[in-house]
Short mmCIF file of C-alpha atoms and ligand atoms in Angstrom, two decimals:
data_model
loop_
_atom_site.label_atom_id
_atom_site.label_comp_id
_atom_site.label_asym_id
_atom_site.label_seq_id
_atom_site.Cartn_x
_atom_site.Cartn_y
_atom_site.Cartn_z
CA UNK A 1 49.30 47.72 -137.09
CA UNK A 2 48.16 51.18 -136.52
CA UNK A 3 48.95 52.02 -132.47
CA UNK A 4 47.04 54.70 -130.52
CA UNK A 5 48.64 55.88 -127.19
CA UNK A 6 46.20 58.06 -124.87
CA UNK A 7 48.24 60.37 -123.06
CA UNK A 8 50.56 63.68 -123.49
CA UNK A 9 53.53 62.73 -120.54
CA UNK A 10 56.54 61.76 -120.98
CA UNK A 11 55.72 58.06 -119.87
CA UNK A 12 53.14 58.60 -122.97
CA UNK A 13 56.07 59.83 -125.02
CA UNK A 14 58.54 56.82 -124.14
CA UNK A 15 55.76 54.12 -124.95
CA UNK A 16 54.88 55.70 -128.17
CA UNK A 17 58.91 55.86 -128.99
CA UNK A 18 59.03 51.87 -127.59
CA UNK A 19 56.15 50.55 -129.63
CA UNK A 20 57.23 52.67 -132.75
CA UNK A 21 60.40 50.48 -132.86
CA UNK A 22 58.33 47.19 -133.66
CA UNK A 23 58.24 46.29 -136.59
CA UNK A 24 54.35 45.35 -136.46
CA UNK A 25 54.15 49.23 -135.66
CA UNK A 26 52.71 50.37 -139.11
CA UNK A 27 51.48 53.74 -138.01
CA UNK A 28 51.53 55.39 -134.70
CA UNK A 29 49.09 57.92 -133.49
CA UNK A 30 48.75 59.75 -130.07
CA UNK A 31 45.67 61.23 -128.48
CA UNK A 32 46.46 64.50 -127.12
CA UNK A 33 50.16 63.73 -127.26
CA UNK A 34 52.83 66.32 -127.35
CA UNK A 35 55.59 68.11 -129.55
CA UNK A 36 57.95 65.52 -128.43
CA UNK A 37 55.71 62.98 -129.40
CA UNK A 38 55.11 64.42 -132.83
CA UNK A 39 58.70 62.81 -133.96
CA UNK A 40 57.29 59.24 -133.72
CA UNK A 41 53.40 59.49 -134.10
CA UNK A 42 50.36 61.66 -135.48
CA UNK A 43 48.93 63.88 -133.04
CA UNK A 44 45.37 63.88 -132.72
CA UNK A 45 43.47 66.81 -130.85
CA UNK A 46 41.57 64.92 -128.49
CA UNK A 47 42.09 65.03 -124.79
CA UNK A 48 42.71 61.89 -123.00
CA UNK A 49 40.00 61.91 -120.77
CA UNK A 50 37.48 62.16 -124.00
CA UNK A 51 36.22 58.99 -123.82
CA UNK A 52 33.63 59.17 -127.25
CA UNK A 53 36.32 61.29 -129.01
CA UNK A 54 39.03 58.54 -128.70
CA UNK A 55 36.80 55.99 -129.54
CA UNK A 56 35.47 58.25 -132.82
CA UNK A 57 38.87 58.24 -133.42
CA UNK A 58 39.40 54.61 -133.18
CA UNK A 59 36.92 53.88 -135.55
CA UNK A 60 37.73 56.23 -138.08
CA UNK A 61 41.79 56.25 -138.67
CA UNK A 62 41.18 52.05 -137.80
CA UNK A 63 43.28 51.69 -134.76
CA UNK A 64 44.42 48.16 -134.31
CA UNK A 65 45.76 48.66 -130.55
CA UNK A 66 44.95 51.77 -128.13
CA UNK A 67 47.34 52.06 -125.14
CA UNK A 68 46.47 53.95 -122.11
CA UNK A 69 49.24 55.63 -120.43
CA UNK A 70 47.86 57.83 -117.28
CA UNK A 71 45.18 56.81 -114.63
CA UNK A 72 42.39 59.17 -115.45
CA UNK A 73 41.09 57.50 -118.58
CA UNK A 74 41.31 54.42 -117.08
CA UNK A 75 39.42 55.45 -113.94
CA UNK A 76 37.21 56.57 -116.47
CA UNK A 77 36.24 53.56 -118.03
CA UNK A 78 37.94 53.96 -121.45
CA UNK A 79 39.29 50.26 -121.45
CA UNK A 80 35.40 48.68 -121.05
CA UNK A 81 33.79 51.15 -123.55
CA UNK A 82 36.89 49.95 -126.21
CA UNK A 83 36.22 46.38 -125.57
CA UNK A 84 32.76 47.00 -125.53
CA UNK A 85 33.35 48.09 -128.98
CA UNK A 86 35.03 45.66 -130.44
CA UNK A 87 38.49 47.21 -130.56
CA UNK A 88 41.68 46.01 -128.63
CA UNK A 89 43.11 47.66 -125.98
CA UNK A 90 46.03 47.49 -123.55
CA UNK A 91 45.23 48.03 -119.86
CA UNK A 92 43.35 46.96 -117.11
CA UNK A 93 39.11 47.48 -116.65
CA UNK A 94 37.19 50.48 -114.95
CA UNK A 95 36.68 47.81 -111.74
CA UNK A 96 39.68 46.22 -112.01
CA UNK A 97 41.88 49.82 -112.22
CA UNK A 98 40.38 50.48 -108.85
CA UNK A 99 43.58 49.29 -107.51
CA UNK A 100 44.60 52.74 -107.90
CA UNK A 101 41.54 54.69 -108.33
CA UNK A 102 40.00 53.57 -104.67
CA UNK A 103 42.64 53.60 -101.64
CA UNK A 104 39.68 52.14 -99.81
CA UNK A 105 39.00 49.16 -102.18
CA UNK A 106 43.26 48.38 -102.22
CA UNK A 107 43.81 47.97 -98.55
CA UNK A 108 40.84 46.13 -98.03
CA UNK A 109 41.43 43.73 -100.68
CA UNK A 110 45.25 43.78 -99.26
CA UNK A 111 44.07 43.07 -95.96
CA UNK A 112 41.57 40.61 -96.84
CA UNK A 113 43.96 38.48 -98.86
CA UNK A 114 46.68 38.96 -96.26
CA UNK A 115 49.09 40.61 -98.69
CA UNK A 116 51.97 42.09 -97.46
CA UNK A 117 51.36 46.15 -96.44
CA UNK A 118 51.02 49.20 -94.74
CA UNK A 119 48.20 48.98 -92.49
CA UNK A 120 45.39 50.59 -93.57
CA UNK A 121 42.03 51.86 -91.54
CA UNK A 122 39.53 53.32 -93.56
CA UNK A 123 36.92 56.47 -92.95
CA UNK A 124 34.03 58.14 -94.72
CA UNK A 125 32.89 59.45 -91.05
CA UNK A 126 35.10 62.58 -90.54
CA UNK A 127 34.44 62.35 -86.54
CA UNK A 128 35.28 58.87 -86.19
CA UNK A 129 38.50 59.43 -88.78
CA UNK A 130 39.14 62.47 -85.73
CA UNK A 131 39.09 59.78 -83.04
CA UNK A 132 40.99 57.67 -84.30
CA UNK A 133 44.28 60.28 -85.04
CA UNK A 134 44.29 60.67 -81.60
CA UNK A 135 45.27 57.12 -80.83
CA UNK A 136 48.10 57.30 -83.73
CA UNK A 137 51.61 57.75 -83.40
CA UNK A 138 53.23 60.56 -85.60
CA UNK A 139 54.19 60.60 -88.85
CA UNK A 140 51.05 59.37 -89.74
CA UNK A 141 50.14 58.69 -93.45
CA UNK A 142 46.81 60.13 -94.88
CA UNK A 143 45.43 59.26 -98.26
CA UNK A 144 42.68 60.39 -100.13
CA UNK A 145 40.26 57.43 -101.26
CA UNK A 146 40.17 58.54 -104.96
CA UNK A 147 42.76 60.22 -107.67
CA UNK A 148 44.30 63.40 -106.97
CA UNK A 149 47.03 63.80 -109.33
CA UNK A 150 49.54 62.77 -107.36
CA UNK A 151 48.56 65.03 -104.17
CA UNK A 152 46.16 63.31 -102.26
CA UNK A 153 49.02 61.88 -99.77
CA UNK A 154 50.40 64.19 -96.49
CA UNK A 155 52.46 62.37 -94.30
CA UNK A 156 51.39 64.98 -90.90
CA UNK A 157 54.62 64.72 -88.64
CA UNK A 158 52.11 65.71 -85.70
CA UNK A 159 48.51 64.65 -84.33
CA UNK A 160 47.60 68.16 -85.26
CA UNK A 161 49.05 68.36 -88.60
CA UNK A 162 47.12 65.07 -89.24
CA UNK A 163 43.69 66.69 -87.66
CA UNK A 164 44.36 69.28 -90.85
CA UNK A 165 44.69 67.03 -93.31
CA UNK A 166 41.69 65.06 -92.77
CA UNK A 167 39.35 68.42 -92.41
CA UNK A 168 41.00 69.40 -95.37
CA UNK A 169 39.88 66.49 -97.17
CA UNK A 170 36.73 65.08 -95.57
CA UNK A 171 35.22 68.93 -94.59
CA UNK A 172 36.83 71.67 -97.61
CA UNK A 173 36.82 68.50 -100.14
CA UNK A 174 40.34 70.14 -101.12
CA UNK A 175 40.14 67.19 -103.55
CA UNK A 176 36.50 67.31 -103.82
CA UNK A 177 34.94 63.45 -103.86
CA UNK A 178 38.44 62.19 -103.96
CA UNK A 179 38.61 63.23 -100.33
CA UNK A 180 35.21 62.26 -98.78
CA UNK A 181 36.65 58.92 -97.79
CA UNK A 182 40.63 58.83 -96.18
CA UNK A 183 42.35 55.77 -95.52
CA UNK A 184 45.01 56.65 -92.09
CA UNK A 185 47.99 54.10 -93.42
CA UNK A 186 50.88 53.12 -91.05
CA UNK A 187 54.24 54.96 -91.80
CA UNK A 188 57.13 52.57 -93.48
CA UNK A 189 60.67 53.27 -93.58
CA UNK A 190 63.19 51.87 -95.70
CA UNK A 191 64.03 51.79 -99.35
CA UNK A 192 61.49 53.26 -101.53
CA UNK A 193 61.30 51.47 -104.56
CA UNK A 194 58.81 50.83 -107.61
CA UNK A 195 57.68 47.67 -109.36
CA UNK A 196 56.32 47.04 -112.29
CA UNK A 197 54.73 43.91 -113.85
CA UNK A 198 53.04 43.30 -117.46
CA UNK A 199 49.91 40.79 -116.60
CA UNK A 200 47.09 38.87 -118.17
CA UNK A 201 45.35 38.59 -115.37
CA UNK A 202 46.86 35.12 -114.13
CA UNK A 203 50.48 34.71 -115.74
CA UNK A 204 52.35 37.25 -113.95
CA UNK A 205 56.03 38.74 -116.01
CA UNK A 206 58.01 41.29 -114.04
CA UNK A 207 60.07 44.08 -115.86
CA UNK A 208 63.40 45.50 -113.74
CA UNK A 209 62.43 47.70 -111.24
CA UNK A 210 63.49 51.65 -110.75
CA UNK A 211 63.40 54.03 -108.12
CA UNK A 212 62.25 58.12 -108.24
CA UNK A 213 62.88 61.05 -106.79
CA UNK A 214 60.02 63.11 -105.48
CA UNK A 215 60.64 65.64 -103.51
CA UNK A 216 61.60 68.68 -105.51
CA UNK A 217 65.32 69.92 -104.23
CA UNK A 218 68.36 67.98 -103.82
CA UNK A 219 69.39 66.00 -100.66
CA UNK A 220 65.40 64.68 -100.74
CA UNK A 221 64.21 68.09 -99.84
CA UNK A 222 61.05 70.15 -100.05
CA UNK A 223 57.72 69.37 -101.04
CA UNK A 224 56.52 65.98 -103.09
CA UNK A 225 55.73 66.66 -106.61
CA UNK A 226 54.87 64.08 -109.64
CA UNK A 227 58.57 62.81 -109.64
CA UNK A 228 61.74 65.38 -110.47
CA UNK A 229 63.90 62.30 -111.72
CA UNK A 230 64.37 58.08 -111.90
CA UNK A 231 67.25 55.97 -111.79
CA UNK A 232 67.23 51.99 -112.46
CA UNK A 233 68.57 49.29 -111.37
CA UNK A 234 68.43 50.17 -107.83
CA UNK A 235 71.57 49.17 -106.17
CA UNK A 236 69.86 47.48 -103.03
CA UNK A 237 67.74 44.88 -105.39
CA UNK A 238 68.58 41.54 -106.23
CA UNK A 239 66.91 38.49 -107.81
CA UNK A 240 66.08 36.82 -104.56
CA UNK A 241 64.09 40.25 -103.85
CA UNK A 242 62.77 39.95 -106.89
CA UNK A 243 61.36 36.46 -106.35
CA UNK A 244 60.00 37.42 -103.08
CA UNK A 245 58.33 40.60 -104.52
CA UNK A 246 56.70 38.30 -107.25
CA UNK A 247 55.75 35.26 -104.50
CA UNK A 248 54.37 37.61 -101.70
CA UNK A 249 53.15 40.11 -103.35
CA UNK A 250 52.35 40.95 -107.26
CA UNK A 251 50.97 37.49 -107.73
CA UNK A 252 48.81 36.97 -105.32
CA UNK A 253 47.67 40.62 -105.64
CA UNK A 254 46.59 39.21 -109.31
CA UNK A 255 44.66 36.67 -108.28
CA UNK A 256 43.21 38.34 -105.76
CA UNK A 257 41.61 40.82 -107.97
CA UNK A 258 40.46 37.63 -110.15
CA UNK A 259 39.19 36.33 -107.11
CA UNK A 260 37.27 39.61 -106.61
CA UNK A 261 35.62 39.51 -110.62
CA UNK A 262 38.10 43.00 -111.03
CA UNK A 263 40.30 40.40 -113.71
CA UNK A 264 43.11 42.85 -114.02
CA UNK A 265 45.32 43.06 -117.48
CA UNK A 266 48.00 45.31 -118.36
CA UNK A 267 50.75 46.94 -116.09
CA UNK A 268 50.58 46.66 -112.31
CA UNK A 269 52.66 49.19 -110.20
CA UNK A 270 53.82 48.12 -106.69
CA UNK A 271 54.92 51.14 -105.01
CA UNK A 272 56.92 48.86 -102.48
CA UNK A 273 59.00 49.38 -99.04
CA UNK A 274 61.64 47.68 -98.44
CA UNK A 275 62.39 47.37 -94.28
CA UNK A 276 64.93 45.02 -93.14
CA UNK A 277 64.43 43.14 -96.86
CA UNK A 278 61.33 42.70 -95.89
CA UNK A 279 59.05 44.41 -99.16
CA UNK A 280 55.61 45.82 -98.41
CA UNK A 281 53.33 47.55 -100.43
CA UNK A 282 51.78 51.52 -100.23
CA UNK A 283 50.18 51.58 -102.77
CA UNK A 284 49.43 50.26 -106.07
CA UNK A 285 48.99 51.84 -109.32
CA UNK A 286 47.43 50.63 -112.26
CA UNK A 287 49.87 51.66 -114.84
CA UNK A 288 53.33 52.14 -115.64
CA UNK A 289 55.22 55.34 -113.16
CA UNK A 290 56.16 58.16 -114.49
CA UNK A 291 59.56 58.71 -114.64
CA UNK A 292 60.28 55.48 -113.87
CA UNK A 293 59.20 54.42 -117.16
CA UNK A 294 61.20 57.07 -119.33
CA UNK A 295 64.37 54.42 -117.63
CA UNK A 296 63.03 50.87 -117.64
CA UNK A 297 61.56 51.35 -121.11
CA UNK A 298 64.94 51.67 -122.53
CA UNK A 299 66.21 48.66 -120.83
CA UNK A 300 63.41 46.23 -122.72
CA UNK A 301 64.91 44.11 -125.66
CA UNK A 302 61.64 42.44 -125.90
CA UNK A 303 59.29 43.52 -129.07
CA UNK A 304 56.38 45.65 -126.74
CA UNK A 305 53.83 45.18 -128.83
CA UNK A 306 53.82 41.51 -128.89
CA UNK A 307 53.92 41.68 -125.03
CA UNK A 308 51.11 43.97 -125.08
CA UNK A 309 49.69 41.78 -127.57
CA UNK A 310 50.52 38.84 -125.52
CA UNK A 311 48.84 40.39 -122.20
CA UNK A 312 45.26 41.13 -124.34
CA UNK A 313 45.00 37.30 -125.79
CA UNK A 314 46.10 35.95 -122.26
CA UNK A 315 49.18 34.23 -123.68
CA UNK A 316 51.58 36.06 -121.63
CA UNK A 317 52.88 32.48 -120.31
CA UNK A 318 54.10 32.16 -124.10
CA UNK A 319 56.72 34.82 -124.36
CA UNK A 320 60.10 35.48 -123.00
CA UNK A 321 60.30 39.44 -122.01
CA UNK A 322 64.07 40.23 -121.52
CA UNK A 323 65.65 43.50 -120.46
CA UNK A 324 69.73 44.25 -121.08
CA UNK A 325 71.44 45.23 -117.89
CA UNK A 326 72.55 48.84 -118.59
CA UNK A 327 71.70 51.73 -115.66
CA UNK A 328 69.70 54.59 -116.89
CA UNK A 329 69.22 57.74 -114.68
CA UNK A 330 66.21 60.13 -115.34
CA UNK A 331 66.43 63.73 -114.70
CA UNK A 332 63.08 65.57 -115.18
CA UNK A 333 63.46 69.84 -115.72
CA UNK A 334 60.30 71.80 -115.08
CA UNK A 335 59.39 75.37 -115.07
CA UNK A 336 60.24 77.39 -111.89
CA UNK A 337 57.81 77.42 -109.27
CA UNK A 338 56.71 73.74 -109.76
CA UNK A 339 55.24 71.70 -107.89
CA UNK A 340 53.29 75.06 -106.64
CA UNK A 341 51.83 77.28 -109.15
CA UNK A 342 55.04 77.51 -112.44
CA UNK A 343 54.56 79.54 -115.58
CA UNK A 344 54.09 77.97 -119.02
CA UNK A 345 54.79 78.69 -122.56
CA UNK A 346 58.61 79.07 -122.23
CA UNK A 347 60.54 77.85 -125.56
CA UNK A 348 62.82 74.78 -125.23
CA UNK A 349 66.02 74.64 -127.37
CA UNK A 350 68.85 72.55 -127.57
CA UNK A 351 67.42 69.36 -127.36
CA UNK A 352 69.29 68.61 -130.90
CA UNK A 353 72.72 69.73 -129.44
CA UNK A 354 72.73 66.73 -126.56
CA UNK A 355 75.19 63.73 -126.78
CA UNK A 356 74.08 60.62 -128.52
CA UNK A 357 73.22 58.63 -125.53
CA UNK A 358 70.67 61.27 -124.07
CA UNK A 359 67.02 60.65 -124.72
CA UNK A 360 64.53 63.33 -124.33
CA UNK A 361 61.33 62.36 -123.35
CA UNK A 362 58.71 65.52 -123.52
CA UNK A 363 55.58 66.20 -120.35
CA UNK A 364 52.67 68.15 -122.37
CA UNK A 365 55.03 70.89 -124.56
CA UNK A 366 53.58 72.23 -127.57
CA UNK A 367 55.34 73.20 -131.05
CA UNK A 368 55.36 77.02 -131.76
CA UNK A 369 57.10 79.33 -133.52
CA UNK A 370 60.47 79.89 -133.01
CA UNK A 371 60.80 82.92 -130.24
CA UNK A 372 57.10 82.37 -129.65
CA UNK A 373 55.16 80.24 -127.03
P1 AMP B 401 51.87 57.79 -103.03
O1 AMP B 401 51.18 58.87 -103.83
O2 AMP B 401 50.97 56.86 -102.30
O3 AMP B 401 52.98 57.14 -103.84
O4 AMP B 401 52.66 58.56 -101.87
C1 AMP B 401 53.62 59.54 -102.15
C2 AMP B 401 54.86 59.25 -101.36
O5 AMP B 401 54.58 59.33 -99.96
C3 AMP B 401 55.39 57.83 -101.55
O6 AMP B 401 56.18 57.71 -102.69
C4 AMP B 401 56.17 57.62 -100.27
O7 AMP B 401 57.44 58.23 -100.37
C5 AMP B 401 55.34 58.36 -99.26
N1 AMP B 401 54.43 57.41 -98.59
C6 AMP B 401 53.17 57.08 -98.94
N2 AMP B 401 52.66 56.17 -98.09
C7 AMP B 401 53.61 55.93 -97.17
C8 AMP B 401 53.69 55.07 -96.04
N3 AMP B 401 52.66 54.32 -95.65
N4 AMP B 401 54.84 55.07 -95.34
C9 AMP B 401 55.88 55.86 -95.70
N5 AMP B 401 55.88 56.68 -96.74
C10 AMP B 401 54.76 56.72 -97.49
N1 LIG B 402 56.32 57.79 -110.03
C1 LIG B 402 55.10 57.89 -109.36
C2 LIG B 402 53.94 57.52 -110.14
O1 LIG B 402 54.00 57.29 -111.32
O2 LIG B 402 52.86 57.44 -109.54
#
């Protein structure tokens, strides 16, 4: 089979490096990928948010199976205009991927099914959004409706911190239409803890679950970024946690969508609290995490693309996914300065000098000359 994976992270690198390893895997190709990703596939200069170049590309180097990596392209519809086409493609719908891509739309349709969550009130009116704060109890939670790379969340440890955040969003449209509706979410505490599950849309197959790191100095200080590092398993979960997870929470959260007409297939990402064993959702994403997937991919024993395969023809009832019980830990380096503004272009070397059991995953690098950028 020849496998296209849309995406340039390192979550886009360690799926391309998983599938690769099948033996249906015939040829691999990537779509912007990255120099990292160059080792195991054929980079093609298209960015992943392109949906008519992908699916030019599709047709013309005969892709058997596209898989979608990041949020953006599917927010952007790139799953309906494949199927559309005729071509196969792992990961949920434009409607379904809402999930992720609408804060609004995922605690009402918690709420509404009585799943397990944060609490949730929703506002497109910035005055009555105002009102509300003042009736809220610090640290409150704000979220942007839509997709903001990661940033759309400030957890305001005052009223008037909280009052920013919403002007910032709803009035400046720091995240432009991302932030013209906020949901105000209840603050959890607990254990922090991501789960993922491969789906067809009604058989529902967990994967082992992994927690990150996001806050960008040790001890769990300083400002969020994308994630600075992953570990798996994590040491508070069990398979009675597990089972509840699955019972309370990513099941019905699949039929509930089916229930909705949003039939969701591919990955589903609980991003899950855990108070007094008790798990609750914040949020859901529509995809695998990144880094959390750099460590559970490693873990999987099971062929991917016949899961992936499995998910698409709604046979996921059929297989047996298995993962061996080994502990990875994920350590992510960026440039200085990151999360706020970093330099780029900075050569990477010794990646061929690390011990055997190191993997190296790559986040959008490029090849250049040696001593060059
Ligand atoms: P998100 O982008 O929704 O994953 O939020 C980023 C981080 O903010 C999460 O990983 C949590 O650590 C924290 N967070 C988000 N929502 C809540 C909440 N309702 N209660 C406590 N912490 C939260
Ligand atoms: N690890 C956080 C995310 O992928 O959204």
């Amino acid at each position: 089979m020849k496998i296209l994976v849309v995406g340039s992270g390192a979550r886009e690198h360690t799926l391309a490096w998983k599938l690769a390893q099948s033996p249906k895997a015939t040829e691999m190709f990537t779509a912007p990928g990255n120099a990292g990703m160059a080792k195991v596939a054929q980079l093609l200069d298209i960015k992943a948010e392109d949906n008519e170049g992908l699916l030019k590309a599709a047709k013309d180097f005969k892709i058997d199976l596209t898989v979608i990596g990041s949020e953006a392209p599917l927010a952007n519809g790139i799953v309906d205009l494949f199927e559309k086409n005729g071509f196969i493609v792992f990961g949920p719908t434009k409607k379904a991927a809402e999930i992720e891509s609408s804060k609004v739309f995922s605690g009402a349709l918690l709420e509404k099914h009585g799943i397990p969550s944060a609490k949730n009130a929703a506002f497109s009116d910035y005055k009555k959004a105002a009102e509300y704060l003042k009736t809220q109890k610090p640290p409150i939670v704000i979220k942007a409706d839509g997709l903001a790379e990661g940033k759309g969340v400030i957890i305001a440890e005052s009223v008037e911190d909280a009052q920013k955040a919403i002007e910032g969003m709803m009035q400046s449209k720091a995240f432009g239409a991302s932030g013209e509706r906020v949901v105000i979410q209840e603050y959890l505490t607990g254990r922090e803890m991501s789960f993922f599950v491969f789906t067809d849309g009604k058989n529902v197959a967990p994967t082992v679950p992994a927690c990150d790191y996001k806050r960008i100095y040790d001890g769990d200080k300083g400002p969020n970024t994308g994630g600075m590092g992953s570990y798996t398993p994590p040491p508070f979960f069990n398979d009675v946690m597990g089972n509840i997870i699955m019972k309370t929470i990513m099941q019905p959260t699949i039929l509930a969508l089916a229930d909705e007409g949003r039939l969701y297939k591919g990955t589903l990402y609980g991003g899950l609290m855990i108070t007094n064993n008790v798990p609750k959702v914040i949020e859901f994403n529509a995809r695998l995490g990144d880094p959390e997937t750099q460590v559970v991919l490693p873990r999987l024993k099971t062929d991917l693309v016949d899961i992936m395969l499995a998910v698409i023809e709604n046979r996921l009832d059929k297989i047996k996914i298995e993962f061996d019980d080994n502990a990875y830990v994920g350590v992510v380096m960026a440039s200085g300065g990151y999360p706020g503004s970093y330099k780029t272009g900075y050569p990477i070397s010794g990646l061929d000098e690390l011990d055997k059991d190191i993997m190296v995953f790559h986040a959008r690098t490029k090849a250049g000359e040696k001593g060059k950028s």
